[in-house]
Coordinates of C-alpha atoms in Angstrom, one line a residue:
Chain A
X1 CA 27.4 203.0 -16.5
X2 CA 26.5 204.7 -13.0
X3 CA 28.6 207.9 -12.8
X4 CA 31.9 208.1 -11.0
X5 CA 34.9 210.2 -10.1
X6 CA 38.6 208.6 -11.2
X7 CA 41.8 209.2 -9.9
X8 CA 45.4 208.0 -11.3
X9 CA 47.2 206.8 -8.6
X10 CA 50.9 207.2 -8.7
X11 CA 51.9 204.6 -5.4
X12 CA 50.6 201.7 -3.6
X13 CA 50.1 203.8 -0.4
X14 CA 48.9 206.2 -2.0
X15 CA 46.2 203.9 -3.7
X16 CA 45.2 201.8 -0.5
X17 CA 44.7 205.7 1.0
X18 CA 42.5 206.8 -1.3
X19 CA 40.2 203.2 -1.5
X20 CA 39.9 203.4 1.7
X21 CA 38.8 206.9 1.8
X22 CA 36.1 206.3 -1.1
X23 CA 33.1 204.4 0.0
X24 CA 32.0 201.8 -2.9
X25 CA 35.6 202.8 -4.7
X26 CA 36.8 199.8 -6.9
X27 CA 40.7 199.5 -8.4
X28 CA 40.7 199.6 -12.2
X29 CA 43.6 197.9 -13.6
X30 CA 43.2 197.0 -17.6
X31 CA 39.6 197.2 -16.6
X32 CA 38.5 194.5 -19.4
X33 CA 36.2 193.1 -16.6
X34 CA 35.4 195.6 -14.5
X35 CA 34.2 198.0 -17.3
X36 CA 31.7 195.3 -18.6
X37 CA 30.5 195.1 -14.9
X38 CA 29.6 198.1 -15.0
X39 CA 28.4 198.7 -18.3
X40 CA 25.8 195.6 -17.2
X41 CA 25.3 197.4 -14.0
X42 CA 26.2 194.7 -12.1
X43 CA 29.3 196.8 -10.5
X44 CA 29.0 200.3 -9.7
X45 CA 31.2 201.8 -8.2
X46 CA 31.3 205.8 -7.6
X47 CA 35.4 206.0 -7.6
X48 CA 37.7 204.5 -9.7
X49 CA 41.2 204.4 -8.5
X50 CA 43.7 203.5 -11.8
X51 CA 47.2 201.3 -11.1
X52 CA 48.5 201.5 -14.1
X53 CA 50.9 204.7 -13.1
X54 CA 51.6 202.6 -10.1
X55 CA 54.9 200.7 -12.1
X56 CA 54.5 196.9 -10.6
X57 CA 54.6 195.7 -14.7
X58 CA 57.6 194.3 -14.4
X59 CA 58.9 190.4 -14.3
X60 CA 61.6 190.1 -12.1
X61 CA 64.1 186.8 -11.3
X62 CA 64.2 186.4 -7.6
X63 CA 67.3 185.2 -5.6
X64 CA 65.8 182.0 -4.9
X65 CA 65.5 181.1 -8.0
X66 CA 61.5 181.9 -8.7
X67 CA 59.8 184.8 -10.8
X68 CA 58.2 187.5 -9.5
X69 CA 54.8 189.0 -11.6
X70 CA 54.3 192.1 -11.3
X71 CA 50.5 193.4 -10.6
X72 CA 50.4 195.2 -13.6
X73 CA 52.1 193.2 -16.1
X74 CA 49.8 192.6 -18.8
X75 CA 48.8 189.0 -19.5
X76 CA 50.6 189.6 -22.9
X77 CA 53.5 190.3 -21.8
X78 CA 53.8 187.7 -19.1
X79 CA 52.9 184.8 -21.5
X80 CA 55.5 185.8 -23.9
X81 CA 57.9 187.1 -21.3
X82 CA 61.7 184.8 -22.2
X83 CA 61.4 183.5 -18.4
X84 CA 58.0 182.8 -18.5
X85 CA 58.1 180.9 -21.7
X86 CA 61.7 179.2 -21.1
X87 CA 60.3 178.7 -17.3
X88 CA 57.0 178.4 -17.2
X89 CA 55.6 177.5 -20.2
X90 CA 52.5 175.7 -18.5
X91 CA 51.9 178.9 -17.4
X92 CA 52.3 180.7 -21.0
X93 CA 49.9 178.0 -22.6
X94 CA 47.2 178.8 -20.3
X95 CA 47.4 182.5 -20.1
X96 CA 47.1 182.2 -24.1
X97 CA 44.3 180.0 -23.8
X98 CA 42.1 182.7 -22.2
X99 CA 40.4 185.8 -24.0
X100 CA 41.8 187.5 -27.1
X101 CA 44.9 189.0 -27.9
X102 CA 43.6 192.4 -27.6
X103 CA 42.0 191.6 -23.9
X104 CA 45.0 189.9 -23.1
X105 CA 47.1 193.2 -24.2
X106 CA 45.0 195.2 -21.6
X107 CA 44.3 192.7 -18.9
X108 CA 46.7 192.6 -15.4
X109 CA 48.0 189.8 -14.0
X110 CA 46.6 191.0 -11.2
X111 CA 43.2 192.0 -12.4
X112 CA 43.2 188.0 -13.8
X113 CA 43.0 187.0 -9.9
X114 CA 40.5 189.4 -9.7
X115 CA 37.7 188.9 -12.5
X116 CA 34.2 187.8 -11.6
X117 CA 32.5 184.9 -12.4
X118 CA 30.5 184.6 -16.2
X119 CA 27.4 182.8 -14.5
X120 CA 24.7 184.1 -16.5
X121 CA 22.6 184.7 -13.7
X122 CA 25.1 186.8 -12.2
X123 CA 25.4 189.4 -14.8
X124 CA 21.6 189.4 -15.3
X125 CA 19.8 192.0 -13.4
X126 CA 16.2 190.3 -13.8
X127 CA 17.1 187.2 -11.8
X128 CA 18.5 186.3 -8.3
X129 CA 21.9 185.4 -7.3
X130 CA 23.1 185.0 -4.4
X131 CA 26.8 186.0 -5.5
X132 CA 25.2 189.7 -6.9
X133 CA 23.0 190.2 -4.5
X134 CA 23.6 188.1 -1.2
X135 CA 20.2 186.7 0.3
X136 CA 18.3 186.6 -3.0
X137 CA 18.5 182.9 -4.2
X138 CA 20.3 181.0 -6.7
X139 CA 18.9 181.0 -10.7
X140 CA 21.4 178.2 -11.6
X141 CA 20.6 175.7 -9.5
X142 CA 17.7 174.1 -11.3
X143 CA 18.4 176.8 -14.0
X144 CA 20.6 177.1 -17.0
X145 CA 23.6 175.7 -15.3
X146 CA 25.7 174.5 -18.3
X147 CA 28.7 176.4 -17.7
X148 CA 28.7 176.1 -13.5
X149 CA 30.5 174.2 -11.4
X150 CA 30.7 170.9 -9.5
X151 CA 33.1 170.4 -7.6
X152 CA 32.7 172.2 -3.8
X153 CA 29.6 174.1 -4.6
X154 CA 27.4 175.2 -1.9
X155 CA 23.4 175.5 -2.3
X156 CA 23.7 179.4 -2.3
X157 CA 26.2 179.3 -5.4
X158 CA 27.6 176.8 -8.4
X159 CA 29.3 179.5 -10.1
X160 CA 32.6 178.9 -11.4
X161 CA 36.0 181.3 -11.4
X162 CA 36.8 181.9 -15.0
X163 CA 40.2 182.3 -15.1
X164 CA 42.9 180.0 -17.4
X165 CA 45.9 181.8 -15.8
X166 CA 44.8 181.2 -12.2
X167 CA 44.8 177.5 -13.1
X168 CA 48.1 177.8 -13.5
X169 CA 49.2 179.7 -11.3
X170 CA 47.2 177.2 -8.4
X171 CA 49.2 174.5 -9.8
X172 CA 52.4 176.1 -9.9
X173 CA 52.4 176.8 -6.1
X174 CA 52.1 180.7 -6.6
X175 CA 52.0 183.6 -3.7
X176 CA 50.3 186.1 -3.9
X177 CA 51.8 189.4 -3.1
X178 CA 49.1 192.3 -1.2
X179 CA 49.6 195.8 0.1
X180 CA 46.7 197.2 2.1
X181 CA 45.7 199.5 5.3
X182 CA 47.6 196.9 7.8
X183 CA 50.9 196.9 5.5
X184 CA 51.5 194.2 3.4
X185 CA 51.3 190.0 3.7
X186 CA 51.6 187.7 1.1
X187 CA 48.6 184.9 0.3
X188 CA 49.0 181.2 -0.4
X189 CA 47.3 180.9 -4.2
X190 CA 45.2 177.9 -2.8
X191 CA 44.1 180.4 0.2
X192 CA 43.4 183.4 -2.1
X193 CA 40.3 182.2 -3.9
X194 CA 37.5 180.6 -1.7
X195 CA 34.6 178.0 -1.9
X196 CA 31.5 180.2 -2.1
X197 CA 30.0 178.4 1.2
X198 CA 27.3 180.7 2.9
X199 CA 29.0 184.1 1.4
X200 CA 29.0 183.8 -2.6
X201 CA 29.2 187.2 -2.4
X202 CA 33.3 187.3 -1.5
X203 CA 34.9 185.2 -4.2
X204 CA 38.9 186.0 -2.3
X205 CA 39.9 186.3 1.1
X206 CA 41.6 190.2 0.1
X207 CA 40.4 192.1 3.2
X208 CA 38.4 195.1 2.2
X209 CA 41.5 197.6 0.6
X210 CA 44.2 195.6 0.0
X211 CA 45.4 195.5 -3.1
X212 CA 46.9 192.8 -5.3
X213 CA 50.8 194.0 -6.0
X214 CA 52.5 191.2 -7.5
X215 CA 52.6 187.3 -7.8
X216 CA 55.5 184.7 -6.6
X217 CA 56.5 181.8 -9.0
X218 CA 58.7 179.4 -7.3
X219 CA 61.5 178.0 -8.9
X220 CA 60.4 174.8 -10.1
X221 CA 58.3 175.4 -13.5
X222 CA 57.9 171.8 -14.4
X223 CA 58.9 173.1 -17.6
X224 CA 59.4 169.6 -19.3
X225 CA 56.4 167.4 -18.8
X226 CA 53.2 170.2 -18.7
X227 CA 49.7 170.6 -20.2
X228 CA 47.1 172.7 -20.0
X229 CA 44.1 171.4 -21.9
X230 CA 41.0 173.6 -22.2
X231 CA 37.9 172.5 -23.8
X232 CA 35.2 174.6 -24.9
X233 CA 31.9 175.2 -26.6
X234 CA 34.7 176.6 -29.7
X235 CA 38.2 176.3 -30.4
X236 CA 39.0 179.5 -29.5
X237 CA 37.9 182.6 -27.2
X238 CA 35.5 181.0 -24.9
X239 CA 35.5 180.2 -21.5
X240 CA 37.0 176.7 -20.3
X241 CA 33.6 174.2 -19.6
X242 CA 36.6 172.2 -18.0
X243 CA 40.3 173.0 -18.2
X244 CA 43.3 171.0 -16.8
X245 CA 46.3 172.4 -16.1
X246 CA 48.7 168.8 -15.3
X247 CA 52.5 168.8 -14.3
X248 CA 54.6 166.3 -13.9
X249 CA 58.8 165.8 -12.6
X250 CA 59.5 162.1 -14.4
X251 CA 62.7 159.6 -14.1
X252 CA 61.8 157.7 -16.8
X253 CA 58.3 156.5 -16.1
X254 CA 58.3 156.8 -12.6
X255 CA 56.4 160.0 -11.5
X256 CA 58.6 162.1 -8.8
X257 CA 56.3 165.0 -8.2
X258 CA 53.4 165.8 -9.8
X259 CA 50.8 169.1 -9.5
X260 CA 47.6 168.9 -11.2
X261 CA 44.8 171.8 -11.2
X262 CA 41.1 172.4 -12.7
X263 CA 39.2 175.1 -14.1
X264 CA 35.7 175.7 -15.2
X265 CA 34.6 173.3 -12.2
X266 CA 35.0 175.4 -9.3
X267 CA 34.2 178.8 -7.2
X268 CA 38.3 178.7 -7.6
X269 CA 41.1 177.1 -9.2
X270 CA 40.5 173.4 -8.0
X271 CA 43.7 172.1 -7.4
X272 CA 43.3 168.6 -5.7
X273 CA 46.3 167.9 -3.2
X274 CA 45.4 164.6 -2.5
X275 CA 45.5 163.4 -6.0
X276 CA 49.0 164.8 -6.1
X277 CA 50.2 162.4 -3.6
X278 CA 48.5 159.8 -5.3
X279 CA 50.6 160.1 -8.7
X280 CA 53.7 160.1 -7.1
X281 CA 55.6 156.8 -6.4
X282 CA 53.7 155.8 -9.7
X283 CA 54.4 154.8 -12.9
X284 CA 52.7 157.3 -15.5
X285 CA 50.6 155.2 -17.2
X286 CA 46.9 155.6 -18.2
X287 CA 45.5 153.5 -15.9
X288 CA 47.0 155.3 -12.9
X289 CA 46.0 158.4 -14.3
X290 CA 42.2 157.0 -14.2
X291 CA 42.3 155.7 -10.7
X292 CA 43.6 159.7 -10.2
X293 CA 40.5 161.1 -12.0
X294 CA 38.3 159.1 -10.3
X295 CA 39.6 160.6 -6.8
X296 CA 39.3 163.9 -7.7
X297 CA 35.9 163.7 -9.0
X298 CA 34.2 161.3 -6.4
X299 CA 32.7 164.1 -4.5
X300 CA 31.5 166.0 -7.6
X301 CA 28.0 166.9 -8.2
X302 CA 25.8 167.5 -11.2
X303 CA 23.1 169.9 -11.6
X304 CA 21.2 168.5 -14.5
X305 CA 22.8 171.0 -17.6
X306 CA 26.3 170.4 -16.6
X307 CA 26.5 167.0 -14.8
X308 CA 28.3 166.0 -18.2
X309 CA 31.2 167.9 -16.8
X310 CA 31.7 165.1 -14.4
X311 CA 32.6 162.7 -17.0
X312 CA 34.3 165.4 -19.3
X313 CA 36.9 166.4 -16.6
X314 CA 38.0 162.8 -15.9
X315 CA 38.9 161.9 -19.5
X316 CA 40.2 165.7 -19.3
X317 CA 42.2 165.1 -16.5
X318 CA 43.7 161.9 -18.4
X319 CA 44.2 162.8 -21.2
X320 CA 46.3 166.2 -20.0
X321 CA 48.9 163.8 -17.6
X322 CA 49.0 161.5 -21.2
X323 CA 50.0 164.8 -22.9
X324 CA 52.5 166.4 -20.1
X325 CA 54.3 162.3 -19.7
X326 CA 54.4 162.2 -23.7
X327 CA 56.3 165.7 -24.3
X328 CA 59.5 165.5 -25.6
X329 CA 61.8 166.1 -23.5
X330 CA 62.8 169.5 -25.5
X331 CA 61.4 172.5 -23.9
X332 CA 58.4 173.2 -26.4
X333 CA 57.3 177.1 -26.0
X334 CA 55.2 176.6 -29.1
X335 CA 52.0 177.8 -27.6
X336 CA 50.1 176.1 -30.3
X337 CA 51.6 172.4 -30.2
X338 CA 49.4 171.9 -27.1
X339 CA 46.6 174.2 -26.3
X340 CA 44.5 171.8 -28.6
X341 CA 42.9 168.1 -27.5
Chain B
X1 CA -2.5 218.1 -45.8
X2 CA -2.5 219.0 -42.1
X3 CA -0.1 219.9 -40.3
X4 CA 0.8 218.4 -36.7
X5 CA 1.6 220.3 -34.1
X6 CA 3.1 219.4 -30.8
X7 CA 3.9 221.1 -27.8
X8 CA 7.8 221.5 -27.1
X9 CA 8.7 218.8 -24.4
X10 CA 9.9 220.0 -21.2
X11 CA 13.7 219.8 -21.3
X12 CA 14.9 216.8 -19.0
X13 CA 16.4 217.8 -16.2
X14 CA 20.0 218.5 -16.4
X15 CA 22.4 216.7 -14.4
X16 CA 25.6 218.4 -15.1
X17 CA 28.2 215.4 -15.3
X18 CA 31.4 215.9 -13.5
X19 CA 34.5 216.4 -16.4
X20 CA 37.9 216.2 -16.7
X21 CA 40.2 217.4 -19.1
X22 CA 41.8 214.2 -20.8
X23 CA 45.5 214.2 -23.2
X24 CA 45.4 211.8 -25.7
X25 CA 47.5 211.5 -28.9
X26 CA 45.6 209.9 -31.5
X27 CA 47.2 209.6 -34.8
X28 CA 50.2 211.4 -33.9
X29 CA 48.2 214.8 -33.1
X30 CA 47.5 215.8 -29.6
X31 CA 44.1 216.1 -28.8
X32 CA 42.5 217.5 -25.3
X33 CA 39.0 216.7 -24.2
X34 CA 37.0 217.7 -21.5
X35 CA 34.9 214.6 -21.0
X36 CA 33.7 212.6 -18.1
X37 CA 35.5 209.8 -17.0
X38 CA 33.2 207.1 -17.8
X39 CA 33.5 208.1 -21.1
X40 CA 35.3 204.9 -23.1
X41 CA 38.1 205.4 -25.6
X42 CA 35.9 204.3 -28.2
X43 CA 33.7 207.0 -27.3
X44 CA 36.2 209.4 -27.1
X45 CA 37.4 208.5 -30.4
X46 CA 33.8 208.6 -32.5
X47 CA 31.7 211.4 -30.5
X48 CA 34.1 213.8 -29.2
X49 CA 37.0 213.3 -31.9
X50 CA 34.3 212.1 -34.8
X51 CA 37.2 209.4 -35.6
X52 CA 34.3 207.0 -37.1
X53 CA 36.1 204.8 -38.6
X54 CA 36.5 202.7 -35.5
X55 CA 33.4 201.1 -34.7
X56 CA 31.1 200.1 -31.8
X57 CA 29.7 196.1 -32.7
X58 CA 28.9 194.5 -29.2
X59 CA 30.1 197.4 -26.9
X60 CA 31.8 194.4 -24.4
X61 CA 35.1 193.2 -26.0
X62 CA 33.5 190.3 -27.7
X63 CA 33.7 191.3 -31.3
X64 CA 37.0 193.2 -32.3
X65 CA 35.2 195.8 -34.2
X66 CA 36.6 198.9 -31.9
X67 CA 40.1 197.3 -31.9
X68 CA 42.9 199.9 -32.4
X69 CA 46.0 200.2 -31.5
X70 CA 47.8 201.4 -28.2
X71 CA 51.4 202.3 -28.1
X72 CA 51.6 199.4 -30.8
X73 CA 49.9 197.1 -29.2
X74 CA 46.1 196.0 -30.3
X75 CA 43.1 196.4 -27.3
X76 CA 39.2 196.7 -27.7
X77 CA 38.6 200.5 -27.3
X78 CA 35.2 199.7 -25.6
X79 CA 36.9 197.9 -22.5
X80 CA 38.7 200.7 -21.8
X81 CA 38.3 204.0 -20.4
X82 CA 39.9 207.1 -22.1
X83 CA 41.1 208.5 -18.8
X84 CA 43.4 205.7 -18.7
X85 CA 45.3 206.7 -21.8
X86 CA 46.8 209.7 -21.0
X87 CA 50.5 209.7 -22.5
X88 CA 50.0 206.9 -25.1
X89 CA 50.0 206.7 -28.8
X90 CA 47.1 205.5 -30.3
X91 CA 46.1 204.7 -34.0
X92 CA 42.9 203.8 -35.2
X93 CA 42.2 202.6 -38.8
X94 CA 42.5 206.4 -39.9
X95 CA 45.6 206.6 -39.0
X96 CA 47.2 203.7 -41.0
X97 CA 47.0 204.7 -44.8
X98 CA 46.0 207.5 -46.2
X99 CA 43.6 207.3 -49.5
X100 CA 46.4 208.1 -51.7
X101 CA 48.4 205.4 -50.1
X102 CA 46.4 202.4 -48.2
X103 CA 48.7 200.5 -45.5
X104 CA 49.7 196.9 -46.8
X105 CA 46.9 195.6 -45.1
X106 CA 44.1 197.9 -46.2
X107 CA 45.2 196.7 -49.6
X108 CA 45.9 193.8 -49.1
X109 CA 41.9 193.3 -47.8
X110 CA 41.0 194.9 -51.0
X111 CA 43.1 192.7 -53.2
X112 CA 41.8 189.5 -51.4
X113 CA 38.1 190.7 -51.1
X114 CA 38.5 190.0 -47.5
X115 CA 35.4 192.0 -46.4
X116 CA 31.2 192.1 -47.2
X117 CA 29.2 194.7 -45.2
X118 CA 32.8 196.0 -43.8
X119 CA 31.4 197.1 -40.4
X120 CA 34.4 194.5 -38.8
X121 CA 36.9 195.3 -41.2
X122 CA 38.7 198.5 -39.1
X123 CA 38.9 196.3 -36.5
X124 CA 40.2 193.3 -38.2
X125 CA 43.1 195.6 -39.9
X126 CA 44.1 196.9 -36.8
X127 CA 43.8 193.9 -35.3
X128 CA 46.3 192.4 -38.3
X129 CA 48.3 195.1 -37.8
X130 CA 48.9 194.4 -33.8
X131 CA 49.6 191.0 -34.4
X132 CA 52.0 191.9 -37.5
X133 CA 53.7 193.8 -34.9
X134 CA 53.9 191.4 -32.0
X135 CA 55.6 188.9 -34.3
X136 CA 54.3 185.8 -33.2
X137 CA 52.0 184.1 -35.7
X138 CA 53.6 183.1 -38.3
X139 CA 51.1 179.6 -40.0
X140 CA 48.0 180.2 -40.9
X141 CA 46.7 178.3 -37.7
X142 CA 48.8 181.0 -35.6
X143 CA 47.0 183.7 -37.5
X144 CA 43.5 182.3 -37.2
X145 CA 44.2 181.5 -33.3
X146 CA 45.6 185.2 -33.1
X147 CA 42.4 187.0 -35.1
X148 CA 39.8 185.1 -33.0
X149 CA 39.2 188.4 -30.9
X150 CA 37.9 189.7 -34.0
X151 CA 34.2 188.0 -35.6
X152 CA 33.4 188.6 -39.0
X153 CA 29.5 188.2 -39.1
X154 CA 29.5 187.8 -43.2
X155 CA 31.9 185.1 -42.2
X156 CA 34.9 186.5 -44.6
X157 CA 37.7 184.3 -42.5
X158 CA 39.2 182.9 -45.6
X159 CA 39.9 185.6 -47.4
X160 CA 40.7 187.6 -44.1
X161 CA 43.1 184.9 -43.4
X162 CA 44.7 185.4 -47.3
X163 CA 45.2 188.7 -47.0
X164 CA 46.9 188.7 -43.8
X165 CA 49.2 186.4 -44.8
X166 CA 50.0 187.9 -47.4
X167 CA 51.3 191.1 -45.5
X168 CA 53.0 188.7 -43.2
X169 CA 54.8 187.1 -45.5
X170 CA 56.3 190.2 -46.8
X171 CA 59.7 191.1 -44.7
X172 CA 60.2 194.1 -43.1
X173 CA 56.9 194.6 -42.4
X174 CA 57.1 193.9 -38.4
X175 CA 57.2 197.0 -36.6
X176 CA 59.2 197.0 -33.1
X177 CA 58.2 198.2 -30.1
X178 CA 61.0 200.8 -30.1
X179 CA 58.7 203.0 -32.7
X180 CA 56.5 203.9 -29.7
X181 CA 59.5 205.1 -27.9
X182 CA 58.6 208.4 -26.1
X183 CA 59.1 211.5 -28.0
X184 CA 58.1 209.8 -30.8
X185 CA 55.1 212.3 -32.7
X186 CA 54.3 210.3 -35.6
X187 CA 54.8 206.7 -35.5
X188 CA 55.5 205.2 -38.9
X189 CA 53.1 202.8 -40.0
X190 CA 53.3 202.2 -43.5
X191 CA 56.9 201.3 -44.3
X192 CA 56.6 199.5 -47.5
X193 CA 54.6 200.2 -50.7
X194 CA 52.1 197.7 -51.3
X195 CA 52.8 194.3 -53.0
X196 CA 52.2 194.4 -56.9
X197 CA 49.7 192.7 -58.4

C-alpha cells in the first residue's frame, strides 16, 4: 500500500470539502474493496476521507410509501433489516448472495454501487487494461475472459460490474441519492452505472466529488413473486458468472408488471426494459419466458472463454421467472429457500 | 572453521512515515497506538499489540483467518484499517476464553476435533461466535452458508460444522447487540459453562 494521510469526516459538506481539496483523495466507507485495491496497487490514493462518522446508516420509511438506504448502512444490516426483508425480500436474497458475512458486516450500501470490477486483468499490474490504465489495451479480449461480460461491451472493455445487490436494486427501480460540490441531485439506478464505451476507465456517471449519501426504494417491492438466482463456479462466496434478479405482479397467471435484471454479464446491472414490456399482457408460462430470454440475449456476444454465458443466462433468466411465478403466495424471507438453482 | 565476515550494510534510507495516535479497545482494555494510517487492524492487533492469535492467511478477505469481532459483529481485520475503529469494542480469539475456562466454542472445537494444522481455527471461532450472535442460522445448511467466509485448507468442515452446532443448539448462548452498548468495558462473552461430556 502507497502511503497516505486519513481524515474522519464528521458531515457530508464537510467530506465533499475536503475531497475536493485533496488531489487523488478516495472516500473509504467499509473499505472491503478499496483496501484490496490498494493493497494490489491498483488504487492509490494519497488521502483517505472515512464516512462512517458521517451517520447516513440508517433505513428510513418514506412518506410515499418507499424505503430510504442509508449510504452507510452495512449490507448486513440492510438484508436483515424487518422492511427490507418484509418489503423487499428480492433485495435481501441478493444482498446475501454476495461476499461473506464478515464482508457483508463491513461493506456500505453505498460502497456496493461503488466496488470495481474483479476482471483479472484489471487487478494485475503486468498486463494492459484499458479500465486501469486508459489507452493501454484490453488482456481479456482474446484473453482469459471467463468471467467477462457479453452483453454491451465495447472493444476497449468486457469487464463486468460485480455487484449482487446492485442487481437488485436496478430491478427494483432504485434512486440514487448524491451530495457533491454543486449541492445535491439524485441519479436514476439505470443512469448511475455506465456501458464502458470509449472510457472503461469511469464505471458511474458520479461527477468527480460527489458522494453517494443514500439510496431510494420505491414502494412496490414485488415482494410475492421474486427470485434472484446466482450461479457460480461454487455454491457459495464467489462472484455471479450470471445472476438474475426476476420480479413479477401476477393475477392469477396473467403477468401485470414484471422487472427483470442481470448480473455478471454487463459493465453494469443489465436490466432489459424491453423485455419488461414483453412479459406483461402474458401469461407466465415457460415458453413465454423463452421467447423473453431470447430478446434479451440476441445482441450478446461471446469472447471464446465465456460465450457459454450466452446460453447459461437464457435458461438463467427462465428458470428465475419459473421460480418468482411458482412462490407461494406467503411472503418467504427465508433467505435460503431460494438463493439456490 | 572460518569465519565470514561481512561489511555492515548501509542502513536504507529512512522515510519517516507520517503517524497518528489511534484509540482502540481490544478485549475490554484501552489501548493507544501511534501508527500510520495504512496500518490494518490486523496489523495493529499482531505487530503493535502482539495479539497473535488472530492470523494473517490471504491478507484480502478471502480466507476468514483474521476474522474477529467488532462491536459484536464478525469482519476480516485485513480489510480494514485500524484508524477506522476508533470507539469500538473488538475481541479477537484472546479475548473469548481464558485457559482456565475456554468459551463454548473453543471447547466445543476441541471436543469435536474440528481443527488439523489450526492456523484457520481463530478465525473460524470468531467467525462462529458472530454468527451465534447475529441469530440467523439455525440448520446446518444455514451454518455452512454462514461459515463460507471462513476456508479450512485441511478441509475440517464436518467437524467444524458439529461443533458449531453444537454451541448453537445450547440456549442462551446468543448474545444481543445490547452487550456492546456504550459504556460497556468488558463485554461478556462466555455466559455458560461448557456442555458436559
Amino acid at each position: 500500500m502507497n502511503s497516505f494521510t486519513f481524515t474522519q469526516a464528521t458531515a457530508v459538506a464537510g467530506a465533499v470539502q475536503d475531497k475536493a481539496a485533496h488531489d487523488d483523495s478516495a472516500y473509504i466507507g467499509g473499505g472491503t474493496n478499496l483496501i484490496d485495491l490498494m493493497k494490489e496497487n491498483v488504487a492509490r490514493p494519497t488521502h483517505l476521507i472515512g464516512l462512517k462518522k458521517l451517520g447516513l446508516d440508517t433505513i428510513e420509511n418514506l412518506p410515499d410509501g418507499g424505503l430510504r438506504l442509508g449510504a452507510l448502512a452495512t449490507n448486513a444490516d440492510t438484508a436483515w433489516h424487518p422492511e427490507v426483508e418484509k418489503r423487499y425480500p428480492l433485495l435481501n436474497q441478493a444482498i446475501l448472495a454476495g461476499a461473506s458475512p464478515q464482508l457483508r458486516n463491513m461493506a456500505t450500501d453505498g460502497g456496493n454501487l461503488m466496488q470495481r470490477t474483479r476482471c483479472y486483468y484489471f487487478y494485475d499490474l503486468a498486463t494492459p487494461c484499458n479500465k486501469r490504465e486508459p489507452g493501454s489495451g484490453c488482456s481479456a479480449i482474446g484473453g482469459y475472459n471467463r468471467v467477462c461480460g457479453i452483453l454491451g461491451t465495447s472493444d476497449q472493455c468486457i469487464a463486468t460490474h460485480p455487484s449482487d445487490m446492485c442487481v437488485a436494486l436496478a430491478a427494483l427501480n432504485t434512486t440514487v441519492r448524491v451530495s457533491g460540490p454543486n449541492g445535491e441531485r439524485t441519479i436514476k439506478f439505470e443512469d448511475f452505472h455506465r456501458l464502458p464505451g470509449d472510457h472503461p476507465e469511469r464505471d458511474n456517471t458520479l461527477e468527480p466529488g460527489e458522494l453517494i449519501t443514500g439510496l431510494d426504494l420505491p414502494e412496490k417491492g414485488f415482494s410475492k413473486n421474486f427470485s434472484y438466482l446466482k450461479l457460480r463456479d461454487r455454491t457459495s462466496y464467489a462472484f455471479a458468472l450470471v445472476s438474475v434478479a426476476a420480479a413479477l405482479e401476477l393475477e392469477g397467471t396473467l403477468i401485470k408488471d414484471a422487472r427483470l435484471a442481470l448480473g455478471g454479464v454487463a459493465h453494469k446491472p443489465w436490466r432489459d426494459k424491453e423485455a419488461e414490456t414483453m412479459l406483461i399482457g402474458q401469461r407466465a408460462t415457460v415458453d413465454t419466458f423463452r421467447r423473453v430470454a431470447a430478446k434479451v440475449l440476441e445482441n450478446a456476444k461471446g469472447y471464446g472463454a465465456n460465450t457459454f454465458k450466452i446460453e447459461l443466462a437464457k435458461r438463467a433468466i427462465v428458470r428465475a421467472l419459473k421460480q418468482a411465478t411458482e412462490m407461494n403466495q406467503e411472503i418467504d424471507t427465508n433467505a435460503f429457500q431460494n438463493s439456490n438453482p | 572453521m572460518s569465519q565470514v565476515t561481512q561489511a555492515p550494510l548501509a542502513p536504507p534510507p529512512v522515510a519517516l512515515a507520517p503517524t497518528q495516535p489511534v484509540s482502540l479497545n481490544i478485549n475490554g482494555q484501552a489501548h493507544t497506538l501511534q501508527i500510520a494510517p495504512w496500518t490494518t487492524l490486523l496489523d495493529a492487533l499482531r505487530e503493535y499489540l502482539d495479539l497473535t492469535g488472530t492470523k494473517k492467511g490471504c491478507d484480502h478477505g478471502q480466507c476468514g483467518a483474521c476474522t474477529v469481532l467488532v462491536d459484536g459483529k464478525r469482519i476480516n481485520s485485513c480489510l480494514s484499517l485500524a484508524v477506522m475503529h476508533e470507539d469500538s469494542h473488538i475481541q479477537t480469539i484472546e479475548g473469548l476464553g481464558t485457559e482456565d475456562k475456554l468459551s463454548p466454542l473453543q471447547q466445543a472445537f476441541i471436543d469435536h476435533d474440528a481443527f488439523q494444522c489450526g492456523y484457520c481455527t481463530p478465525g473460524q471461532i470468531c467467525s462462529a461466535q458472530g454468527l451465534i450472535n447475529e441469530g440467523k442460522a439455525k440448520t446446518e445448511a444455514e451454518v455452512r452458508e454462514l461459515m463460507s467466509g471462513n476456508i479450512c485448507r485441511c478441509g475440517a468442515y464436518s467437524n467444524i460444522l458439529s461443533a458449531v452446532m453444537e454451541v448453537l443448539n445450547n440456549e442462551g448462548l446468543i448474545i444481543e447487540d445490547k452487550a456492546w452498548s456504550a459504556g460497556a468495558t468488558k463485554p461478556d462473552m462466555a455466559p455458560v459453562e461448557p456442555p458436559k461430556k
